[in-house]
Amino acid sequence: MTDSIRFLMCAPNHYDVDYVINPWMEGNVHKSSRDRAVEQWEKLYHVLKDKAIVDLVAPQKGWPDMVFTANAGLVFGNIFVLSRFYHKERQGEEPYFKEWFEKQGYTVYELPKDLPFEGAGDALLDREGRWLWAGYGFRSELDSHPYLAKWLNIEVISLRLSDERFYHLDTCFCPLTGGYLLYYPPAFDSYSNKVIEMRVAPEKLIAIEESDAINFACNAVNIDKIVVMNKVSDRLKTRLAKVGFEVIETPLTEFLKAGGAAKCLTLRVTEPVQADRRENVMVESRTIRMEGHLLDSGLISRALDLIVENGGSFQVLNFNLGEQRQSTSSADVKVSAPSHEIMEEIISLLIDLGAVPPPQEICDANLEPVIQDGVGPDDFYVSTIYPTEVRVNCQWVKVENQRMDGAIAITETPEGIKAKCKILRDLKVGEKVVVDVVGIRTIRKAESREQRNSQEFSFMSGSVSSERRVELVVEQVAWELRQIRDRGGKVVVTAGPVVIHTGGSEHLTHLIREGYVQVLLGGNAIAVHDMEQSTMGTSLGVDMKRGVAVRGGHRHHLKLINSIRRYGSIAKAVEAGFITSGVMYECIKNKIPFSLAGSIRDDGPLPDTQMDLIKAQEEYAELLRGADMILMLSSMLHSIGVGNMTPAGVKMVCVDINPAVVTKLSDRGSIESIGVVTDVGLFLSLLVNQLDKLTSRYNVAQTV
Ligand code: ARG
């Protein structure tokens, strides 16, 4: 018997599954057998008593989960940090555990109210006592970790749990003697997995499979080289034996019904304390302020979801709710993140939602010089599509040339400080670039309840749109096109060759002729297929009228390319009367500027195709300037390229038969994007129809 090791247990006199607070309890309410539970518990008790001292705390009626003493709190030397249970169903256990530890002479620490922490269920010491692994995500709050670091004077490593079934750290993670670690990696987010792999040498990592994990193999009691658990597969048993561990299986199926097993039923009250420890915790906190129609527009829930989804946690410090429909609300939110890196990620996403620091914390942006042309500093702030301002010399400066995926370059000119979005390759030595995420804000148009609803209406990439929904979007887009044309605005079309294959050509030419299109962006292919169709009636060798392949048709497009090359350009081919109809013809005739960006797979290319991609990107960017609306027609690459260059506020309509493309474009998160999953030929024909309807209605109105 190892005298120095002691455990605390609590007999299952009042154990039952009385409520559901984890997925294991679901369907098991009052389904466990008390007799069998007692029998299983006693077996575990004797196994442990054989190897260590086992103390008992008296079970209490009405607190069925008190058997799970691991959740009483966290013991370290003479310190006991009392749990604050997340669920009220277990909060009543707290005073009993507190009393027991006080009586035993421990110094009891208590966390602030409303800061959940579930003890050794979520906090496991490295078996060498070097640091504390602490879980969060379901039952314990990240903000409890700095307290643990301070009180225990220890390094705390925060791990985020991400699978509900493994809601406590000890259900999927078990540090073993000698620095080994038994764990189930999919229960953690990827950042936490990285952290684990950085701390534990690969030969000491024992990752288990799901089948063992759901038998609670990680919920094991480790005493020296012995590991006690509910059930183990032969594979895992052999694996553990190889590194010197002996597994003792003892069935605990009655307790699995409540979501616990061996480790949960025990609390080790003698934990190794190493002398040369240091307090350290990676958790960072920051306060941000949000203002606007926070509730009506759903902005606050989006912000809070975003914090949690990205591995942080929050506390709403104040919420001033605007009382009238038109009045805005404001909220101060304390954001915590498990590391600096994640904090920066979360804050930059919150900035996109319009978050600002509270007034007392506003400071200048951090700038770093460019020391090599075309290369930014490591930590450069990545620009977004939202109108942005940066704080330089205590003043907010508006960023020009807003686009996503750039850096913000600051230059001092005689007229003052200038801030500009630049792509990396355009950065120049001597410029300064914004780094980190302080002193940056985005100006969001106040979103209201109405806008949120219309957003739900208009954005339909989530699922394949029904026909009626397509019609509704077409009506909306037709109306906008009409408005833009009539006020002399600018509509840019990016189109892929599918537009031609699906018979959209006649509709697109109609749109160009009627003045609805001011710029055309595409690649080599759309122009080739369009002119192949207008000269030979086929598109990639397929007869567009009959829908069948024409003998020798596969050569058509090369012949077409050859002819255009002979003329020297599309414009010259039109001039010479070789091209007499189609999309490219209309562009030339109507003086619609176009840019064809080349790619590796291009045949030819056409003389007009820009094969220097950097130049092509510049041409695109130039032609896009000042656009009011962009119609993206079945061209993933060109559309994504265009999306990156376009600031928020420009309406984007993305039409593609592939929902993934539509989703990708909408991921920009701009409320002005409309995604339509449908056949592009069909979409164009509906659009032309709708525009014609508007025109005839307009004409009627004029004559009356
Ligand atoms: N029913 C209990 C709960 O959901 C089970 C606790 C298991 N304990 C543990 N340390 N994992 O809280």
XYZ file of C-alpha atoms and ligand atoms in Angstrom:
716
model
C 0.000 0.000 0.000
C 1.270 3.416 -0.885
C 0.620 5.254 2.355
C 1.331 8.671 1.032
C -1.478 8.568 -1.524
C -4.996 9.382 -0.352
C -8.286 9.577 -2.181
C -11.651 10.968 -1.244
C -14.764 9.049 -2.212
C -18.461 9.313 -1.437
C -20.673 6.225 -1.138
C -23.571 5.963 -3.604
C -26.338 5.768 -0.975
C -28.244 8.519 -2.753
C -26.895 8.010 -6.233
C -29.281 8.004 -9.163
C -29.710 9.724 -12.504
C -32.244 12.346 -11.477
C -31.733 14.975 -14.162
C -29.908 15.551 -17.433
C -26.854 17.810 -17.411
C -24.657 15.915 -19.861
C -25.329 13.751 -22.925
C -24.737 10.488 -21.030
C -27.621 11.170 -18.681
C -30.034 11.598 -21.555
C -32.435 8.658 -21.653
C -31.043 7.322 -18.384
C -33.149 9.198 -15.852
C -33.995 6.682 -13.104
C -32.640 3.886 -15.261
C -29.703 2.969 -13.072
C -29.824 0.215 -10.514
C -28.848 1.338 -7.014
C -27.819 -2.190 -6.021
C -25.551 -2.610 -8.958
C -24.165 0.889 -8.433
C -23.346 0.062 -4.827
C -21.717 -3.173 -5.873
C -19.597 -1.497 -8.564
C -18.644 1.377 -6.302
C -17.537 -1.004 -3.565
C -15.425 -2.934 -5.961
C -13.628 0.231 -7.008
C -13.304 1.248 -3.372
C -11.580 -2.042 -2.529
C -9.276 -1.909 -5.506
C -8.108 1.518 -4.390
C -8.002 0.696 -0.709
C -5.555 -1.984 -1.594
C -3.143 0.564 -2.958
C -3.851 3.785 -1.092
C -5.796 5.363 1.723
C -9.403 6.167 0.910
C -11.258 8.796 2.945
C -15.007 9.177 2.774
C -17.293 12.160 2.763
C -20.883 11.540 3.886
C -23.380 11.272 1.011
C -26.292 13.699 1.153
C -29.842 13.057 0.198
C -30.977 15.105 -2.783
C -27.450 15.393 -4.216
C -27.141 12.248 -6.309
C -23.992 13.327 -8.157
C -22.045 13.835 -4.932
C -20.513 10.397 -5.586
C -18.381 12.160 -8.175
C -15.941 13.626 -5.678
C -13.548 14.633 -8.445
C -15.820 17.609 -8.860
C -15.589 18.743 -5.240
C -12.698 21.018 -6.014
C -9.007 21.039 -6.729
C -6.456 19.955 -4.148
C -2.845 21.067 -4.237
C -0.681 20.605 -1.136
C -2.628 22.215 1.609
C -4.803 24.262 -0.677
C -8.328 23.380 -1.684
C -10.052 25.398 -4.411
C -13.747 24.768 -3.959
C -15.768 24.093 -7.093
C -18.456 26.411 -8.331
C -20.771 24.137 -10.202
C -22.084 25.281 -13.536
C -25.470 23.607 -13.099
C -27.741 24.431 -10.218
C -28.462 20.695 -9.976
C -25.043 20.264 -8.364
C -24.487 23.589 -6.609
C -25.922 22.206 -3.386
C -22.933 19.879 -3.024
C -20.569 22.805 -2.497
C -21.130 23.422 1.257
C -20.642 19.739 2.130
C -17.338 19.530 0.341
C -16.245 22.858 1.791
C -16.997 21.647 5.294
C -15.075 18.420 4.841
C -11.939 20.146 3.591
C -12.097 22.836 6.258
C -12.349 20.157 8.904
C -9.281 18.431 7.472
C -7.333 21.661 7.846
C -7.061 22.692 4.188
C -6.986 26.344 3.257
C -10.120 26.757 1.195
C -10.182 29.210 -1.699
C -13.440 30.288 -3.267
C -13.847 31.725 -6.745
C -16.048 34.750 -7.381
C -19.717 33.978 -7.731
C -20.795 33.178 -11.284
C -17.383 31.907 -12.257
C -17.910 28.189 -12.820
C -15.108 25.765 -12.125
C -15.641 22.056 -11.538
C -12.536 21.070 -9.629
C -10.425 18.068 -10.494
C -12.987 17.163 -13.142
C -11.502 20.008 -15.164
C -8.059 20.509 -13.643
C -5.432 17.792 -13.731
C -1.916 18.068 -12.458
C 0.904 16.863 -14.529
C 1.982 13.785 -12.545
C 5.386 15.340 -11.970
C 3.683 18.407 -10.544
C 5.216 20.677 -13.146
C 2.014 22.341 -14.305
C -1.728 22.144 -14.220
C -3.785 21.165 -17.248
C -7.082 22.999 -17.075
C -10.111 22.357 -19.260
C -12.797 24.820 -20.291
C -15.618 24.993 -22.772
C -18.476 23.264 -20.997
C -18.377 23.357 -17.204
C -15.437 25.538 -16.187
C -14.840 29.095 -17.388
C -11.537 30.119 -18.876
C -11.512 33.056 -16.463
C -11.115 30.679 -13.537
C -7.665 29.662 -14.777
C -5.781 32.822 -13.752
C -7.103 32.329 -10.198
C -5.749 28.785 -10.130
C -2.364 29.980 -11.380
C -2.230 32.651 -8.703
C -3.473 30.586 -5.762
C -1.433 27.500 -6.568
C 1.523 29.493 -7.876
C 1.713 27.183 -10.839
C 1.702 27.256 -14.598
C -1.760 26.621 -15.978
C -2.231 25.248 -19.469
C -5.719 25.871 -20.789
C -7.309 23.253 -23.019
C -10.597 23.744 -24.788
C -13.038 20.862 -24.837
C -15.129 20.705 -27.957
C -17.134 17.474 -27.843
C -20.125 17.573 -25.517
C -19.691 13.943 -24.593
C -16.355 14.815 -23.050
C -17.560 17.760 -21.046
C -14.981 17.465 -18.259
C -11.260 17.305 -18.895
C -10.977 14.063 -16.927
C -13.354 12.301 -19.329
C -10.817 12.490 -22.154
C -7.449 13.294 -20.623
C -5.375 11.465 -18.058
C -1.794 12.383 -17.144
C 0.113 9.287 -16.036
C 3.236 8.622 -14.014
C 6.473 9.333 -15.829
C 5.049 12.104 -17.982
C 2.828 9.830 -20.095
C -0.480 11.129 -21.283
C -3.532 9.062 -22.074
C -5.983 11.170 -24.061
C -8.584 11.335 -26.792
C -7.464 14.057 -29.253
C -10.803 14.673 -31.046
C -12.278 15.912 -27.774
C -10.132 19.044 -28.077
C -9.986 21.875 -30.567
C -7.014 22.031 -32.867
C -5.230 24.745 -30.951
C -5.395 22.690 -27.755
C -4.104 19.650 -29.583
C -1.148 21.715 -30.718
C -0.527 22.846 -27.144
C -0.627 19.247 -25.908
C 1.784 18.105 -28.594
C 4.145 20.925 -27.727
C 4.222 19.941 -24.055
C 4.362 16.172 -24.219
C 6.970 14.291 -26.202
C 5.474 12.148 -28.971
C 6.680 8.900 -27.382
C 4.770 9.794 -24.226
C 1.494 10.546 -25.943
C -1.013 7.710 -25.830
C -3.897 8.772 -28.036
C -6.877 6.467 -27.678
C -9.640 5.559 -30.084
C -13.258 6.550 -29.829
C -14.367 3.074 -28.764
C -12.110 3.268 -25.703
C -12.967 6.894 -25.097
C -16.678 6.172 -24.821
C -15.918 3.444 -22.328
C -14.258 6.184 -20.259
C -10.758 4.744 -20.623
C -9.322 8.187 -19.937
C -11.365 8.478 -16.779
C -8.765 6.401 -15.005
C -7.178 6.463 -11.581
C -3.421 6.265 -11.797
C -1.389 5.052 -8.843
C 2.256 4.700 -9.808
C 2.290 2.087 -12.570
C -1.303 0.978 -12.066
C -4.232 2.390 -14.013
C -7.749 1.639 -12.838
C -10.560 2.043 -15.342
C -14.012 0.849 -16.330
C -13.029 -1.055 -19.439
C -10.142 -1.236 -21.850
C -9.630 -2.720 -25.295
C -6.891 -5.302 -25.763
C -5.113 -2.881 -28.046
C -4.934 -0.149 -25.471
C -4.070 -2.596 -22.728
C -1.088 -3.862 -24.726
C -0.071 -0.341 -25.578
C -0.075 0.638 -21.919
C 1.722 -2.557 -20.907
C 4.483 -1.728 -23.363
C 5.319 1.389 -21.399
C 5.020 -0.401 -18.084
C 1.448 0.241 -16.980
C -0.817 -2.444 -15.610
C -4.520 -1.907 -16.185
C -7.062 -2.993 -13.611
C -10.543 -3.116 -15.071
C -13.465 -2.653 -12.771
C -16.931 -2.228 -14.303
C -18.623 1.087 -13.571
C -21.457 0.933 -16.079
C -24.037 2.268 -13.622
C -22.009 5.449 -13.258
C -21.459 5.791 -16.976
C -25.192 6.458 -17.120
C -24.487 9.715 -15.272
C -21.432 10.485 -17.351
C -18.740 9.396 -14.923
C -16.415 6.492 -14.133
C -13.364 5.627 -12.016
C -11.589 8.957 -11.939
C -14.792 10.956 -11.394
C -15.642 8.829 -8.390
C -12.395 9.752 -6.663
C -10.511 12.859 -5.705
C -6.847 12.560 -4.982
C -6.234 14.683 -1.897
C -2.469 14.260 -1.804
C -1.035 15.906 -4.855
C 2.683 16.329 -5.448
C 3.852 19.891 -4.920
C 7.105 20.838 -6.569
C 9.182 23.524 -4.953
C 10.448 25.358 -8.016
C 7.184 26.353 -9.612
C 6.200 29.652 -11.079
C 2.855 31.220 -11.563
C 2.086 31.436 -15.227
C -1.035 31.521 -17.255
C -1.423 32.238 -20.924
C -4.988 33.461 -20.517
C -5.411 37.083 -21.619
C -8.370 39.367 -21.144
C -9.464 42.552 -22.843
C -12.541 44.693 -22.746
C -14.340 45.814 -25.870
C -17.339 48.023 -26.414
C -20.111 47.411 -28.914
C -22.714 49.954 -29.892
C -25.698 49.808 -32.179
C -28.906 47.864 -32.529
C -27.212 45.108 -30.623
C -30.273 43.029 -29.881
C -32.473 43.800 -32.856
C -29.772 43.162 -35.401
C -28.471 40.127 -33.555
C -25.070 41.817 -33.367
C -24.434 41.003 -29.735
C -25.205 37.332 -30.136
C -23.000 37.212 -33.219
C -20.170 38.786 -31.232
C -20.568 36.423 -28.284
C -20.853 33.364 -30.528
C -17.758 34.410 -32.368
C -15.791 34.674 -29.113
C -16.822 31.209 -28.004
C -16.478 29.565 -31.426
C -12.925 30.804 -31.636
C -11.908 29.410 -28.277
C -12.421 32.413 -26.028
C -14.905 33.191 -23.339
C -16.685 36.350 -22.274
C -18.336 38.234 -19.514
C -20.815 40.973 -20.311
C -19.820 43.782 -17.962
C -22.582 46.240 -18.805
C -25.437 46.228 -21.174
C -27.357 49.440 -21.729
C -30.377 48.462 -23.646
C -31.904 51.131 -25.876
C -35.575 51.270 -25.026
C -37.160 52.430 -28.244
C -36.954 50.726 -31.573
C -34.741 53.482 -32.949
C -32.482 53.807 -29.922
C -29.180 51.993 -29.889
C -27.710 49.869 -27.122
C -24.191 49.581 -25.862
C -22.335 46.793 -24.132
C -18.923 46.344 -22.568
C -17.701 42.803 -22.895
C -14.693 41.277 -21.232
C -13.120 38.847 -23.646
C -10.756 36.117 -22.446
C -8.630 33.915 -24.644
C -6.263 31.060 -23.845
C -3.319 32.760 -25.546
C -2.186 36.011 -27.096
C -2.474 34.523 -30.561
C -6.103 33.550 -30.102
C -6.869 36.879 -28.467
C -5.618 38.706 -31.568
C -7.701 36.480 -33.787
C -10.845 37.082 -31.771
C -10.282 40.822 -31.462
C -9.762 41.246 -35.188
C -13.042 39.443 -35.849
C -14.767 41.633 -33.279
C -13.318 44.737 -34.943
C -15.038 43.597 -38.135
C -18.299 43.600 -36.202
C -17.645 47.169 -35.150
C -16.190 46.576 -31.677
C -14.061 49.379 -30.228
C -12.028 49.624 -27.060
C -13.783 51.393 -24.200
C -12.919 55.139 -24.260
C -10.363 54.936 -21.463
C -8.415 52.285 -23.358
C -8.195 53.866 -26.797
C -4.627 54.131 -27.991
C -2.644 54.545 -31.169
C -2.196 51.655 -33.573
C 1.152 49.889 -33.421
C 3.244 50.552 -36.491
C 6.275 48.776 -37.787
C 8.473 49.818 -40.679
C 8.692 47.896 -43.915
C 12.299 46.758 -44.218
C 12.076 44.856 -47.451
C 10.071 45.880 -50.505
C 7.049 43.672 -50.971
C 7.191 42.099 -47.496
C 5.229 43.167 -44.431
C 6.220 42.824 -40.778
C 5.268 39.443 -39.255
C 2.351 40.575 -37.202
C 0.749 42.867 -39.786
C -2.947 43.520 -39.429
C -4.779 41.868 -42.295
C -7.284 44.249 -43.830
C -10.925 43.388 -44.404
C -13.682 44.603 -46.678
C -15.092 46.946 -44.013
C -14.426 50.686 -43.996
C -11.597 50.989 -41.503
C -9.969 53.723 -39.475
C -6.653 53.553 -37.675
C -5.478 55.725 -34.851
C -2.239 57.542 -35.508
C -0.965 60.456 -33.379
C -4.180 60.363 -31.352
C -6.381 60.778 -34.400
C -8.557 58.393 -36.324
C -7.421 58.269 -39.957
C -9.639 56.775 -42.633
C -8.052 53.963 -44.613
C -8.146 54.430 -48.372
C -8.467 51.809 -51.059
C -10.248 49.444 -48.710
C -9.958 45.783 -49.708
C -9.445 42.520 -47.920
C -6.218 40.602 -47.419
C -3.997 43.642 -47.599
C -1.860 45.484 -45.069
C -2.527 49.028 -43.899
C 0.378 51.254 -44.846
C 0.861 54.605 -43.169
C 2.719 57.436 -44.827
C 3.258 60.990 -43.727
C 2.633 63.475 -46.492
C 2.665 67.271 -46.411
C -1.151 67.134 -46.250
C -1.034 64.880 -43.229
C -1.079 61.231 -42.387
C -2.356 58.828 -45.000
C -3.475 55.268 -44.423
C -3.953 52.956 -47.358
C -4.732 49.280 -47.934
C -1.968 47.728 -49.956
C -1.321 44.240 -51.100
C 1.933 42.883 -49.784
C 3.843 43.060 -53.034
C 3.216 46.803 -53.243
C 4.708 47.610 -49.826
C 7.755 49.833 -50.003
C 10.673 50.344 -47.673
C 10.065 53.520 -45.695
C 6.369 52.896 -45.225
C 4.999 51.897 -41.859
C 2.494 49.114 -41.509
C -0.157 48.571 -38.846
C 0.610 45.519 -36.703
C -1.397 43.832 -33.881
C -5.019 44.721 -33.382
C -5.040 47.891 -31.306
C -6.048 51.339 -32.502
C -8.146 49.927 -35.338
C -11.871 50.285 -35.816
C -14.322 49.615 -38.577
C -17.308 51.748 -39.304
C -20.362 49.592 -39.706
C -23.609 50.922 -40.962
C -26.092 50.497 -38.153
C -27.861 47.269 -38.864
C -31.444 47.154 -37.792
C -34.009 44.470 -37.305
C -35.332 45.156 -40.798
C -31.937 44.625 -42.353
C -31.385 41.404 -40.536
C -34.659 40.124 -41.863
C -33.914 41.195 -45.384
C -30.509 39.624 -45.080
C -32.141 36.350 -44.217
C -34.382 36.798 -47.151
C -31.715 37.639 -49.621
C -28.940 35.400 -48.569
C -29.696 31.865 -49.503
C -26.489 30.054 -50.011
C -27.142 27.866 -47.008
C -29.259 25.559 -49.041
C -30.078 25.118 -52.660
C -32.552 27.829 -53.416
C -36.017 26.849 -54.391
C -37.328 28.190 -57.654
C -39.567 30.693 -56.009
C -36.641 32.006 -54.018
C -34.645 32.394 -57.206
C -37.487 34.411 -58.669
C -37.540 36.648 -55.623
C -33.835 37.345 -55.890
C -34.178 37.975 -59.599
C -36.858 40.563 -58.887
C -34.622 42.234 -56.361
C -31.565 42.207 -58.627
C -33.547 43.463 -61.642
C -34.812 46.368 -59.606
C -31.296 47.275 -58.469
C -29.876 46.958 -61.995
C -32.516 49.240 -63.280
C -31.860 51.843 -60.587
C -28.126 51.716 -61.124
C -28.439 52.090 -64.871
C -30.864 54.978 -64.617
C -28.636 56.929 -62.271
C -25.532 56.277 -64.362
C -23.953 53.856 -61.899
C -21.572 51.004 -62.534
C -22.278 47.296 -62.779
C -19.427 44.859 -63.208
C -20.042 41.352 -64.518
C -17.553 38.544 -63.897
C -18.486 35.595 -65.984
C -17.198 32.105 -66.565
C -17.540 29.978 -69.723
C -20.531 28.209 -68.172
C -22.536 31.298 -69.054
C -22.061 30.363 -72.706
C -22.514 26.589 -72.255
C -25.788 27.091 -70.433
C -27.180 29.289 -73.156
C -26.804 32.485 -71.176
C -25.019 34.273 -73.995
C -28.078 35.817 -75.642
C -29.251 37.150 -72.271
C -25.899 38.580 -71.324
C -25.584 40.274 -74.719
C -29.043 41.700 -74.159
C -27.970 43.115 -70.796
C -24.911 44.711 -72.348
C -26.894 46.188 -75.215
C -29.465 47.646 -72.886
C -26.804 49.400 -70.826
C -26.984 47.250 -67.715
C -23.314 46.267 -67.788
C -20.415 48.704 -67.520
C -17.465 46.321 -67.192
C -16.865 42.679 -68.078
C -14.274 40.587 -66.262
C -13.456 37.033 -67.179
C -10.778 34.730 -68.433
C -9.623 33.408 -71.773
C -12.341 30.777 -71.878
C -15.481 32.851 -71.806
C -14.267 34.947 -74.725
C -13.206 31.894 -76.715
C -16.459 30.024 -76.162
C -18.523 33.105 -76.852
C -16.823 33.763 -80.189
C -16.818 30.071 -81.086
C -20.539 30.134 -80.623
C -21.094 33.285 -82.617
C -18.940 32.125 -85.499
C -19.582 28.368 -85.547
C -22.678 27.818 -83.440
C -20.855 25.546 -81.010
C -19.412 26.011 -77.568
C -16.461 23.697 -76.960
C -17.649 21.726 -79.947
C -21.210 21.276 -78.697
C -23.964 22.554 -80.965
C -25.729 25.115 -78.838
C -29.063 24.760 -80.594
C -29.285 20.964 -80.605
C -27.180 20.270 -77.555
C -25.124 17.570 -79.271
C -21.459 17.322 -80.064
C -20.578 18.217 -83.633
C -18.172 15.991 -85.514
C -14.706 17.540 -85.307
C -16.191 20.180 -83.007
C -13.448 19.823 -80.444
C -11.195 21.619 -82.900
C -13.546 24.588 -83.205
C -12.267 26.519 -80.305
C -8.648 26.239 -81.444
C -9.604 27.395 -84.884
C -11.392 30.355 -83.391
C -8.362 31.226 -81.283
C -6.207 30.965 -84.363
C -8.426 33.334 -86.320
C -8.491 35.960 -83.590
C -4.732 35.709 -83.312
C -4.558 36.415 -87.010
C -6.684 39.546 -86.605
C -4.527 40.649 -83.699
C -7.295 41.340 -81.205
C -10.968 40.858 -80.567
C -11.634 44.478 -81.485
C -9.940 44.039 -84.833
C -11.880 40.834 -85.501
C -15.081 42.755 -84.848
C -13.994 45.632 -87.009
C -13.174 43.273 -89.848
C -16.654 41.787 -89.604
C -15.397 38.392 -88.516
C -17.262 38.524 -85.225
C -20.778 39.819 -85.669
C -22.610 38.866 -82.508
C -22.190 37.635 -78.956
C -20.897 38.915 -75.672
C -17.486 40.090 -76.860
C -19.022 41.698 -79.923
C -21.415 43.712 -77.752
C -18.579 44.768 -75.472
C -16.611 46.149 -78.405
C -19.612 47.773 -80.039
C -20.840 49.348 -76.809
C -17.347 50.332 -75.666
C -17.614 48.213 -72.538
C -14.136 47.771 -71.108
C -13.201 44.190 -70.356
C -10.288 42.324 -68.882
C -9.480 38.688 -69.554
C -7.183 37.200 -66.924
C -5.144 34.253 -68.132
C -4.445 30.970 -66.405
C -2.251 27.908 -66.820
C -4.894 25.954 -68.662
C -5.636 28.506 -71.325
C -5.474 27.496 -74.953
C -4.011 30.109 -77.212
C -4.351 32.436 -75.505
C -6.327 35.114 -77.275
C -4.218 38.187 -77.954
C -6.415 40.071 -75.482
C -5.839 37.673 -72.602
C -3.522 39.113 -69.990
C -1.105 36.313 -69.110
C 0.873 38.449 -66.678
C -1.219 37.765 -63.582
C 0.043 40.695 -61.627
C -0.986 42.961 -64.476
C -4.302 41.148 -64.727
C -4.972 41.735 -61.031
C -4.167 45.401 -61.507
C -6.493 45.656 -64.480
C -9.270 44.006 -62.535
C -8.740 46.296 -59.550
C -8.770 49.348 -61.800
C -11.940 48.318 -63.602
C -13.657 47.477 -60.331
C -13.108 50.895 -58.805
C -16.368 52.637 -58.059
C -18.574 49.634 -58.827
C -22.066 49.720 -57.385
C -22.878 46.116 -58.073
C -21.023 43.019 -59.184
C -22.773 40.135 -60.852
C -20.670 37.011 -60.438
C -21.780 34.452 -62.933
C -20.403 30.950 -62.513
C -16.767 31.689 -62.255
C -15.237 30.711 -58.997
C -11.691 31.937 -59.472
C -12.475 35.257 -61.041
C -15.238 35.878 -58.559
C -13.055 35.150 -55.553
C -10.366 37.373 -56.987
C -12.910 40.125 -57.460
C -14.333 39.566 -53.972
C -10.919 40.150 -52.448
C -10.545 43.492 -54.163
C -13.948 44.817 -53.270
C -14.836 46.782 -50.149
C -18.049 46.241 -48.219
C -20.955 48.287 -49.499
C -20.730 47.054 -53.065
C -23.637 44.747 -53.788
C -22.490 41.348 -54.911
C -24.714 38.779 -56.504
C -23.088 35.397 -56.858
C -24.789 32.846 -59.072
C -23.444 29.337 -59.295
C -24.872 25.847 -59.478
C -22.330 24.742 -56.890
C -23.412 25.767 -53.387
C -19.801 25.639 -52.169
C -18.832 28.483 -54.498
C -21.739 30.587 -53.368
C -20.906 29.956 -49.732
C -17.280 30.790 -50.284
C -18.176 34.186 -51.670
C -20.646 34.903 -48.933
C -18.019 34.098 -46.322
C -16.830 37.619 -46.767
C -19.622 38.305 -44.344
C -20.910 41.336 -46.147
C -24.596 41.948 -45.760
C -24.721 43.157 -49.310
C -23.963 39.733 -50.780
C -26.682 37.671 -52.294
C -25.962 34.073 -53.147
C -28.079 32.178 -55.622
C -27.595 28.508 -56.216
C -29.017 27.889 -59.646
C -28.206 27.368 -63.304
C -26.689 30.582 -64.577
C -28.396 30.400 -67.995
C -31.736 30.121 -66.265
C -30.884 32.954 -63.928
C -29.968 35.260 -66.798
C -33.096 34.454 -68.733
C -35.267 35.195 -65.689
C -33.348 38.392 -65.114
C -33.824 39.628 -68.681
C -37.495 38.775 -68.483
C -37.911 40.680 -65.283
C -36.077 43.705 -66.657
C -38.308 43.680 -69.723
C -41.329 43.590 -67.471
C -40.024 46.604 -65.579
C -39.468 48.391 -68.872
C -42.947 47.760 -70.203
C -44.428 48.803 -66.874
C -42.336 51.939 -67.056
C -43.436 52.659 -70.599
C -47.067 52.262 -69.652
C -46.550 54.654 -66.788
C -44.926 57.167 -69.163
C -47.776 57.115 -71.664
C -50.589 57.388 -69.105
N -23.453 13.673 -13.666
C -22.249 14.295 -13.299
C -22.167 15.646 -14.018
O -22.601 15.748 -15.130
C -21.075 13.454 -13.665
C -19.774 14.030 -13.219
C -18.614 13.215 -13.643
N -17.455 13.719 -13.049
C -16.294 13.964 -13.685
N -15.275 14.358 -12.994
N -16.175 13.874 -14.977
O -21.704 16.594 -13.472
